[in-house]
Short mmCIF file of C-alpha atoms in Angstrom, two decimals:
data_model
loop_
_atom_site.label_atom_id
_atom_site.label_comp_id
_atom_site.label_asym_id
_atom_site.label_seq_id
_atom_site.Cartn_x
_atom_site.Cartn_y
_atom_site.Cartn_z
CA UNK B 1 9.41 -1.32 -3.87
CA UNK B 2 7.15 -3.65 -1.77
CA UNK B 3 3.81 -2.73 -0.49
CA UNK B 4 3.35 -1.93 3.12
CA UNK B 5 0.25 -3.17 4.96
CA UNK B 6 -1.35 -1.70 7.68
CA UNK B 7 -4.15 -3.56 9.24
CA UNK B 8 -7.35 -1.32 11.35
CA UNK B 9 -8.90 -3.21 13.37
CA UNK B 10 -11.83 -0.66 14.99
CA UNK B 11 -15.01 -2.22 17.14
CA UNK B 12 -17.58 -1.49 13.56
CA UNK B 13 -14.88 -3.14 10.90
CA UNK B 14 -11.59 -4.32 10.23
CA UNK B 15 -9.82 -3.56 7.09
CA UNK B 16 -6.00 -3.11 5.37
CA UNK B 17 -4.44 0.18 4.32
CA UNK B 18 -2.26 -1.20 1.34
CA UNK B 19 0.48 1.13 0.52
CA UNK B 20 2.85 0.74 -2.34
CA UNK B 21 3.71 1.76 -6.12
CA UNK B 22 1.34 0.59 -8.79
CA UNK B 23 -1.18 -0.89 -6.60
CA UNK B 24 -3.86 1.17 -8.45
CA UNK B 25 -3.65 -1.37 -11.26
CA UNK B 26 -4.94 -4.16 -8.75
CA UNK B 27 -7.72 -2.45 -7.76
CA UNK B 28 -10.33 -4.84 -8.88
CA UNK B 29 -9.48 -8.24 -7.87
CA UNK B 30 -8.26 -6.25 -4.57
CA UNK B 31 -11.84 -5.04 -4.07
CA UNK B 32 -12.92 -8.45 -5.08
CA UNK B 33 -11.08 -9.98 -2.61
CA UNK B 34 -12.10 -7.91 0.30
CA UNK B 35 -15.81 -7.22 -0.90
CA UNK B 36 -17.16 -9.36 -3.10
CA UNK B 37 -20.39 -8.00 -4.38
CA UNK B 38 -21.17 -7.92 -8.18
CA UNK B 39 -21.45 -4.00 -9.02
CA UNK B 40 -18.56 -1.10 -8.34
CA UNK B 41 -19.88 2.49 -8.57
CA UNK B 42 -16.62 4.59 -8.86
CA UNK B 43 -16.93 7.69 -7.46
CA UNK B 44 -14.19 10.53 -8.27
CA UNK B 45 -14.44 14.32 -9.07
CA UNK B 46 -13.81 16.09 -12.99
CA UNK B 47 -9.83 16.50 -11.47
CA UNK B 48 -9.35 13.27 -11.04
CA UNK B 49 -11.50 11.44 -12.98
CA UNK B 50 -9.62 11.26 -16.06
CA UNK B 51 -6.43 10.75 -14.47
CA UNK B 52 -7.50 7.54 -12.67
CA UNK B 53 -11.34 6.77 -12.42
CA UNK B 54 -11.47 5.16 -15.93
CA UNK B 55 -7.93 2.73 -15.04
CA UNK B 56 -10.14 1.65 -11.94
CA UNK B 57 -13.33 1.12 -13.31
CA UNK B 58 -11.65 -1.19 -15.81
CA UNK B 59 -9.93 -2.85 -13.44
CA UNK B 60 -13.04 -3.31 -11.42
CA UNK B 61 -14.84 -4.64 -14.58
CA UNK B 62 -11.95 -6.96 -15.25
CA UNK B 63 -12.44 -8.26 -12.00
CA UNK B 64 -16.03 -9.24 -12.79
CA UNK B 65 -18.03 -6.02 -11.49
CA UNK B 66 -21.06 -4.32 -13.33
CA UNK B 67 -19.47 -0.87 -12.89
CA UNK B 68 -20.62 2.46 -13.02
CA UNK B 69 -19.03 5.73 -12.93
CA UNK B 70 -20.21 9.12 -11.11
CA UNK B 71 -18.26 12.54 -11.22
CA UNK B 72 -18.97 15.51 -9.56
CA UNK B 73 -17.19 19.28 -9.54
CA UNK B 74 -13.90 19.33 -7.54
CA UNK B 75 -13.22 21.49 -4.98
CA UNK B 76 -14.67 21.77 -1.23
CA UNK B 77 -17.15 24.23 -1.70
CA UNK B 78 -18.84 21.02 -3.95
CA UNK B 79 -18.66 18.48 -0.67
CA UNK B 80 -22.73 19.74 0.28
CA UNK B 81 -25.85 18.09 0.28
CA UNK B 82 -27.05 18.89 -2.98
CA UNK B 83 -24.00 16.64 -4.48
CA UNK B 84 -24.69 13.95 -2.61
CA UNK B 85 -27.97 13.73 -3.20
CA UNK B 86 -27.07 13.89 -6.73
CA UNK B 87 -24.55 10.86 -5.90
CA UNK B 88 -27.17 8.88 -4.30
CA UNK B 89 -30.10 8.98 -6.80
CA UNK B 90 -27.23 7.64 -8.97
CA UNK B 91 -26.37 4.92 -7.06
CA UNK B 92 -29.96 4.04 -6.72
CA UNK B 93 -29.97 4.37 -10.72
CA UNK B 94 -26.93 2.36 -11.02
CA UNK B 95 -29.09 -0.50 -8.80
CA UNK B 96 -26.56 -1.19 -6.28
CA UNK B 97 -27.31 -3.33 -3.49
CA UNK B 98 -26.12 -3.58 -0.05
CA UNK B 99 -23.60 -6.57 -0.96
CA UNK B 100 -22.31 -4.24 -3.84
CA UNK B 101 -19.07 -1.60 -3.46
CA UNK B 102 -18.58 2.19 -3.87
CA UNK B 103 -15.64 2.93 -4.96
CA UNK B 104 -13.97 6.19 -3.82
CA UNK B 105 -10.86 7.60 -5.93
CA UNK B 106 -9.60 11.06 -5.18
CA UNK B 107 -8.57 13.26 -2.38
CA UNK B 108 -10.43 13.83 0.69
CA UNK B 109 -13.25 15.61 -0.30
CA UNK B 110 -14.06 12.66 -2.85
CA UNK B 111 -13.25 10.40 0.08
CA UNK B 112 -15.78 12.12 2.09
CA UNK B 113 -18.43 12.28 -0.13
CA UNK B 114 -18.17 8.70 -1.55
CA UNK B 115 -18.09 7.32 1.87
CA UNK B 116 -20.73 9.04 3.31
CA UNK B 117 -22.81 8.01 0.06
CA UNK B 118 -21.88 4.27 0.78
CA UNK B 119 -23.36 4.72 4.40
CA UNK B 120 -26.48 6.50 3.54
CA UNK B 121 -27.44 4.58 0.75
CA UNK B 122 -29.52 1.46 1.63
CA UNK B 123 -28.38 2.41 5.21
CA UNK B 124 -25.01 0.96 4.57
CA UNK B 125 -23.21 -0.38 1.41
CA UNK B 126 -19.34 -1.12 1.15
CA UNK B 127 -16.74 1.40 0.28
CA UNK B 128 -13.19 1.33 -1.07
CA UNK B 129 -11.08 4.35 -0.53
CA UNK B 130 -8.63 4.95 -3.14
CA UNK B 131 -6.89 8.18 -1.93
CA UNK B 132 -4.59 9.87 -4.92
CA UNK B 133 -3.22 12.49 -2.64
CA UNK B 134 -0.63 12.72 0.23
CA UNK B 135 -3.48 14.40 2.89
CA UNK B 136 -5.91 11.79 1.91
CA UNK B 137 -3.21 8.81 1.62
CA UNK B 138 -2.27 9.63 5.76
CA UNK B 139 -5.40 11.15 6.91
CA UNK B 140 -8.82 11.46 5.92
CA UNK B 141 -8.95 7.68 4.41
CA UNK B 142 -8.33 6.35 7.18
CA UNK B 143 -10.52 6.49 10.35
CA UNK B 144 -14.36 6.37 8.54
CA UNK B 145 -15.46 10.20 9.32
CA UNK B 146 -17.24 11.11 6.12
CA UNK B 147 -18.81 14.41 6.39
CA UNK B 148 -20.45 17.05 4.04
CA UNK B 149 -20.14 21.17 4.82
CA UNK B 150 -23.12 23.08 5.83
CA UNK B 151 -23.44 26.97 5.48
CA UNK B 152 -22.59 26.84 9.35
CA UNK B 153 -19.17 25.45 9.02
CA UNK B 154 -17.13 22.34 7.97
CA UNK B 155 -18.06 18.98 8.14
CA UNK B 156 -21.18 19.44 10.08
CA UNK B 157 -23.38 16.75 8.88
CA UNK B 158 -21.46 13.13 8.44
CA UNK B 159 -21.21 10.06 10.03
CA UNK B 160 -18.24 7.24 10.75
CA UNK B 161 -18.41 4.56 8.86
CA UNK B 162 -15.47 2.69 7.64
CA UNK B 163 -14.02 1.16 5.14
CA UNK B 164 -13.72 -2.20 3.86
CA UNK B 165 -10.23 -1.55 2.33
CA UNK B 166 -7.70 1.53 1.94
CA UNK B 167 -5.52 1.39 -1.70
CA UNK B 168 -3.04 4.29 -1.65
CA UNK B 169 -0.72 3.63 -4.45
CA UNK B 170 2.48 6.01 -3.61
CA UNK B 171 2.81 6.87 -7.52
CA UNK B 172 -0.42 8.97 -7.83
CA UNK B 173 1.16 11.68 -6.12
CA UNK B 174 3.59 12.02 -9.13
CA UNK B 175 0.33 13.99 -10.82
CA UNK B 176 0.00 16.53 -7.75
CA UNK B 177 0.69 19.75 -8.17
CA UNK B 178 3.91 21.18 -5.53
CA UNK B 179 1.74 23.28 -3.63
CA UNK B 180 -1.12 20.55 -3.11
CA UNK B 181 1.82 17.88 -2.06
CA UNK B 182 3.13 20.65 0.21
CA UNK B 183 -0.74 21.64 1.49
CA UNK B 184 -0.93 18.02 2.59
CA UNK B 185 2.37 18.40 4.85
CA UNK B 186 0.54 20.07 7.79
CA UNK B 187 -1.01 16.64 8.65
CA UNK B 188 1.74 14.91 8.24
CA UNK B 189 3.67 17.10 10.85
CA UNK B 190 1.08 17.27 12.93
CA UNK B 191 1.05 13.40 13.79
CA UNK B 192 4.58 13.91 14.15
CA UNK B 193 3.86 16.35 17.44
CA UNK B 194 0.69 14.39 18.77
CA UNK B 195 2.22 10.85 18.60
CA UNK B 196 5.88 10.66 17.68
CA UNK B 197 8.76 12.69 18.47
CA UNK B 198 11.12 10.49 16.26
CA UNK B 199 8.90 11.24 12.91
CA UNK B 200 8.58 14.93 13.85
CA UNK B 201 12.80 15.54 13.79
CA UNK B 202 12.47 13.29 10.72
CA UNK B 203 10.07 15.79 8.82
CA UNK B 204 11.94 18.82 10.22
CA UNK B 205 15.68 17.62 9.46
CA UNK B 206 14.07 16.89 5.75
CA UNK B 207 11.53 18.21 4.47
CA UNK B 208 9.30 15.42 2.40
CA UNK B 209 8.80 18.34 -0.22
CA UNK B 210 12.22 18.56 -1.20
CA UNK B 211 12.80 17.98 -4.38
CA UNK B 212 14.74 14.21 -4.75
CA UNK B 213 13.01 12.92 -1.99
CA UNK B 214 13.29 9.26 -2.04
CA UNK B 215 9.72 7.27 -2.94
CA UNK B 216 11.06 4.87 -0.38
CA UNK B 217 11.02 6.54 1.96
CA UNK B 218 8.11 8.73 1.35
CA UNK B 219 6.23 5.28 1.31
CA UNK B 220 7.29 4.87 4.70
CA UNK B 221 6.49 8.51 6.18
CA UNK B 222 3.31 7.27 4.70
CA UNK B 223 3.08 3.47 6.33
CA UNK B 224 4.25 5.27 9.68
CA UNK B 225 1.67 8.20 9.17
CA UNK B 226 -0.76 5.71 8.85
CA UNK B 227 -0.04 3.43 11.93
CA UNK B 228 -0.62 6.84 14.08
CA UNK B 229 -4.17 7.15 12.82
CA UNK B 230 -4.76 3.54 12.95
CA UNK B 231 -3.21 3.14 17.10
CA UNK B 232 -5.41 6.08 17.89
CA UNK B 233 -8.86 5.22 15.89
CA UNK B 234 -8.82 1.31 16.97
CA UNK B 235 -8.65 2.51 20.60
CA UNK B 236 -11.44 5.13 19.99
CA UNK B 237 -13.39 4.68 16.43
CA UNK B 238 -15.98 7.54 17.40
CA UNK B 239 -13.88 10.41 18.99
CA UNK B 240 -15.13 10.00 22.86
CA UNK B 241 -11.89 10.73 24.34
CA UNK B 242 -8.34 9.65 22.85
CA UNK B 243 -9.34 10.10 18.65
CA UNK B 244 -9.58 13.89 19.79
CA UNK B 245 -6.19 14.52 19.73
CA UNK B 246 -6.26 14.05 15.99
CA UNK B 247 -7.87 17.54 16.21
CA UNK B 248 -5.02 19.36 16.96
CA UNK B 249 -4.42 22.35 15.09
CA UNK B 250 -8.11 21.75 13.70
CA UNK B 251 -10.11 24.15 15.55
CA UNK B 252 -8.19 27.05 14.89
CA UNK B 253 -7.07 25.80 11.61
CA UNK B 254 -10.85 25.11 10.46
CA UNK B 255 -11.90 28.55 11.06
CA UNK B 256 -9.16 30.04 9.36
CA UNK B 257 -10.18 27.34 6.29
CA UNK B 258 -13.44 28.19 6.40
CA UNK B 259 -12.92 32.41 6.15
CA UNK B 260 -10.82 31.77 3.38
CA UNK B 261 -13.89 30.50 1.62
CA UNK B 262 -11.66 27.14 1.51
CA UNK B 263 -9.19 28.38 -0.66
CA UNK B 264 -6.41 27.95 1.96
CA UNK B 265 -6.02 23.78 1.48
CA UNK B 266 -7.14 22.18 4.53
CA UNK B 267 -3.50 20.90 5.67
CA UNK B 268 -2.28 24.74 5.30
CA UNK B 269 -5.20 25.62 7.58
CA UNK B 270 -4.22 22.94 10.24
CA UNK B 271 -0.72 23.51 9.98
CA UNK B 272 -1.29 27.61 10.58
CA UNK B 273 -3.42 26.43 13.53
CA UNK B 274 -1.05 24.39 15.16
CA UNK B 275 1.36 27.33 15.14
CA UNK B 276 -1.41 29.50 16.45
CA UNK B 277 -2.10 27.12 19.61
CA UNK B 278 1.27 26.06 20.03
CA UNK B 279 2.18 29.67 20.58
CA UNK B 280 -0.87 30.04 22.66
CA UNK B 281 0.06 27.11 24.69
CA UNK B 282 3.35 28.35 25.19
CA UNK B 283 2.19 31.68 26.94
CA UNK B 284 -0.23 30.04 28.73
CA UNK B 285 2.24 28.04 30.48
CA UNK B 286 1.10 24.67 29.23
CA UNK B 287 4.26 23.69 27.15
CA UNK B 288 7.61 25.52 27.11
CA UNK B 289 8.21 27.72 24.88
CA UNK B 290 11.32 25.87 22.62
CA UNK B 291 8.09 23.29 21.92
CA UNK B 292 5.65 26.16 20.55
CA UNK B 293 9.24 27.11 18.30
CA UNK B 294 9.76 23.73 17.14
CA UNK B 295 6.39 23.32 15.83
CA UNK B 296 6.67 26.79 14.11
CA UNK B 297 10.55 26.18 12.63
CA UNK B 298 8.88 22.94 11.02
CA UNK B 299 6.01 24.37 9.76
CA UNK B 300 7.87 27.18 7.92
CA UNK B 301 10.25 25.35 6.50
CA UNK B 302 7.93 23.29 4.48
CA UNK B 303 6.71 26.65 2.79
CA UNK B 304 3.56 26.37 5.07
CA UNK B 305 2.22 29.62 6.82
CA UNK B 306 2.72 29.67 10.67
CA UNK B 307 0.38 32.72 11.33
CA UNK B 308 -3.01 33.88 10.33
CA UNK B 309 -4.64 37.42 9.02
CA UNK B 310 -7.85 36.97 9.57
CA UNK B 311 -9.15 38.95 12.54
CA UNK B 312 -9.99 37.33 16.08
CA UNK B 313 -13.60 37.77 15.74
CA UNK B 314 -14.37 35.92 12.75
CA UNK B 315 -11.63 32.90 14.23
CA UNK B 316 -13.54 32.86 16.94
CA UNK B 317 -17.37 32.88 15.52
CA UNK B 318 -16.21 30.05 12.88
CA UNK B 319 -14.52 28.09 15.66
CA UNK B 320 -17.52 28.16 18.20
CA UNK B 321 -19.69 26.67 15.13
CA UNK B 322 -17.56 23.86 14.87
CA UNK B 323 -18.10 20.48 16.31
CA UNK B 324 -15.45 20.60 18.81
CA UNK B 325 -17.81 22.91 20.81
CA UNK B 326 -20.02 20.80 23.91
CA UNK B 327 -22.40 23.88 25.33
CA UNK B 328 -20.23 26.39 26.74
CA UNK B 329 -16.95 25.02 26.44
CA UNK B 330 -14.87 24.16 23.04
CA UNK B 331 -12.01 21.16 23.56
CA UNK B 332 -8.70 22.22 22.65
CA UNK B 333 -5.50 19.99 22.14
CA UNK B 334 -2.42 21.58 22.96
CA UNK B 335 1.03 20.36 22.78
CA UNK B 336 2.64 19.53 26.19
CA UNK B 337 5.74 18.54 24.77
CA UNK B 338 6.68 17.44 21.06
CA UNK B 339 5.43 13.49 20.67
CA UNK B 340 2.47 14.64 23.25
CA UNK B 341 -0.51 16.45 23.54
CA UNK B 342 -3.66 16.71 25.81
CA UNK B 343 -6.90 17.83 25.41
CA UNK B 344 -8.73 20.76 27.21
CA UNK B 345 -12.11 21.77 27.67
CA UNK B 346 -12.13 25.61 28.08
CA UNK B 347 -14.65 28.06 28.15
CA UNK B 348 -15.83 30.09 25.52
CA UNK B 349 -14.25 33.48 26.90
CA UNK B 350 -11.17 31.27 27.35
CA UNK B 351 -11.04 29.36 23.76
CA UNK B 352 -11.08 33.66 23.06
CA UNK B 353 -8.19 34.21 25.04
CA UNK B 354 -6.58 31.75 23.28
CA UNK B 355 -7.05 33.43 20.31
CA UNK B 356 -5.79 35.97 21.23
CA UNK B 357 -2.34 35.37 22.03
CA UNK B 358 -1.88 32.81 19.20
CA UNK B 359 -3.10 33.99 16.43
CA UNK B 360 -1.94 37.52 14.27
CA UNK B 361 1.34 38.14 16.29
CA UNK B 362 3.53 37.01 13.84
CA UNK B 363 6.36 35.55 16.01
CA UNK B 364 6.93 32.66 17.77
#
């Protein structure tokens, strides 16, 4: 299998997304080659860490880095302030210098954290994301939000910074569990309906999380998954007006995440969110209503929940925290048709509304 490159170019950096099998071994004189520098600091959490931190960090000292390793307690109710502070005094320890490379290897909380370290720490060293999962491989690596929680609500505190080079090495995702690979098929789907018609019937004529699916093609769901984010952040790196519709499904979806406790995975919690405002949309007149079913039939038959318990009031008091919100009025995206979506600025008694008829009726 070759490796697929995708090149970002935003207005702060340009960088490549390598995607391919076994590209995890080339790691180091990968780094090397975009980064230079002369000390790694790996960053990965106790999940992940002994599946793949210790291959990289050998790499990366093969390659001729002094190279460190940090790992911190998986799981998103770890991604706070109090573990990267924890990350940063080691980097400090570690002596890393602004010409010198962190090293990111995990999902997207590990991606968040260890990018958000790189561009805190001396105001701004170089990071390498190494994303082991399927979400992380065709989302969150991609882009440069890195972001810690706050009690308030998800991914309140961050910054966008990007990059200097994306390794997603295809075979990694032989160690995820079913239900994480399947987790990370809301995103997936979801650039599907806000970009590309083609890719959505793709996904929903075959599921990616059948069993036998081809690692060919998976790579190139991936590559193509990839070129979405990339067409949509180069135009607009710091979400001002087109990188928005990357949000769809999010607001919704981020409040249901976040009164789970997080223990709905995040692409679940998008992908029951898209449902909700599809269905929304759909009786509010803004798409028709075979769209709003589309989205639903592919969501469900990926295993993924279309529908949410969790009662309107707390939706709506963890959406209106979220960073979506501008004063009095909270932008949605909404489907217009699949391959298409717009975003709307309602008001908060609206955003309600919306709520309302999307979310809890458990039909399409």
């Amino acid at each position: 299998m070759s490796t697929s490159t995708v090149h970002v170019s935003t207005p702060s950096r340009s960088y490549d997304v390598l995607i391919g099998q076994g590209v995890i071994d080339e790691v180091g004189a990968l780094t090397r080659q975009a980064c230079g520098g002369s000390a790694a600091c790996v960053i990965a959490d106790d999940n992940v860490a002994p599946l793949y931190a210790n291959a990289v960090a050998e790499s990366l000292a093969d390659a001729g880095y002094r190279t460190t390793l940090q790992v911190f307690p998986a799981g998103e109710k770890y991604k706070r302030l109090p573990i990267l502070s924890d990350l940063l005094e080691g980097l400090a320890a570690a002596e890393l210098t602004r010409d010198d490379v962190v090293v990111a290897v995990g999902g997207g909380v590990t991606g968040d954290m260890g990018g958000l370290a790189a561009a805190l720490y001396l105001r701004g060293c170089k990071v390498v994301q190494v994303p082991t999962s399927l979400l992380a491989m065709v989302d969150s690596s991609v882009g440069g939000k890195t972001a810690v929680d706050l009690e308030a609500g998800k991914n309140l505190a961050g910054a966008f910074f990007q990059p200097s080079l994306v390794i997603a090495d295809v075979d990694c995702l032989d160690t995820l569990t079913p239900e994480l690979f399947t987790d990370s098929c809301g995103e997936v789907i979801k650039h599907g309906v806000i970009r590309d018609e083609a890719l959505f019937r793709r996904l929903a004529a075959r599921p990616i999380n059948a069993e036998g699916f081809d690692p060919q093609e998976l790579q190139d769901v991936i590559c193509r998954n990839v070129e979405i984010k990339r067409d949509v952040v180069d135009a607009d790196e710091r979400e001002r007006g087109l990188r928005q519709i990357l949000n769809f499904g999010h607001t919704i979806g981020h409040a249901i995440e976040a009164a789970s406790d997080f223990s709905l995975g995040h692409g679940s919690s998008v992908a029951a969110g898209m449902c909700c405002i599809a269905r929304a949309s759909a009786r509010m007149g803004w798409c028709a209503q075979d769209v709003a079913d589309d989205i639903v039939r592919a969501v469900a038959a990926y295993g993924l929940p279309t529908d949410t318990a969790v009662d309107h009031d707390t939706l709506f008091s963890f959406a209106t925290h979220d960073k979506k919100r501008h004063g009095s009025t909270v932008n949605v995206v909404v489907p217009t048709r699949i391959g298409a979506v717009e975003v709307r600025p309602v008001s908060l008694p609206e955003f309600r509304h919306l709520v309302d008829l999307g979310c809890g009726t458990g039909a399409a």
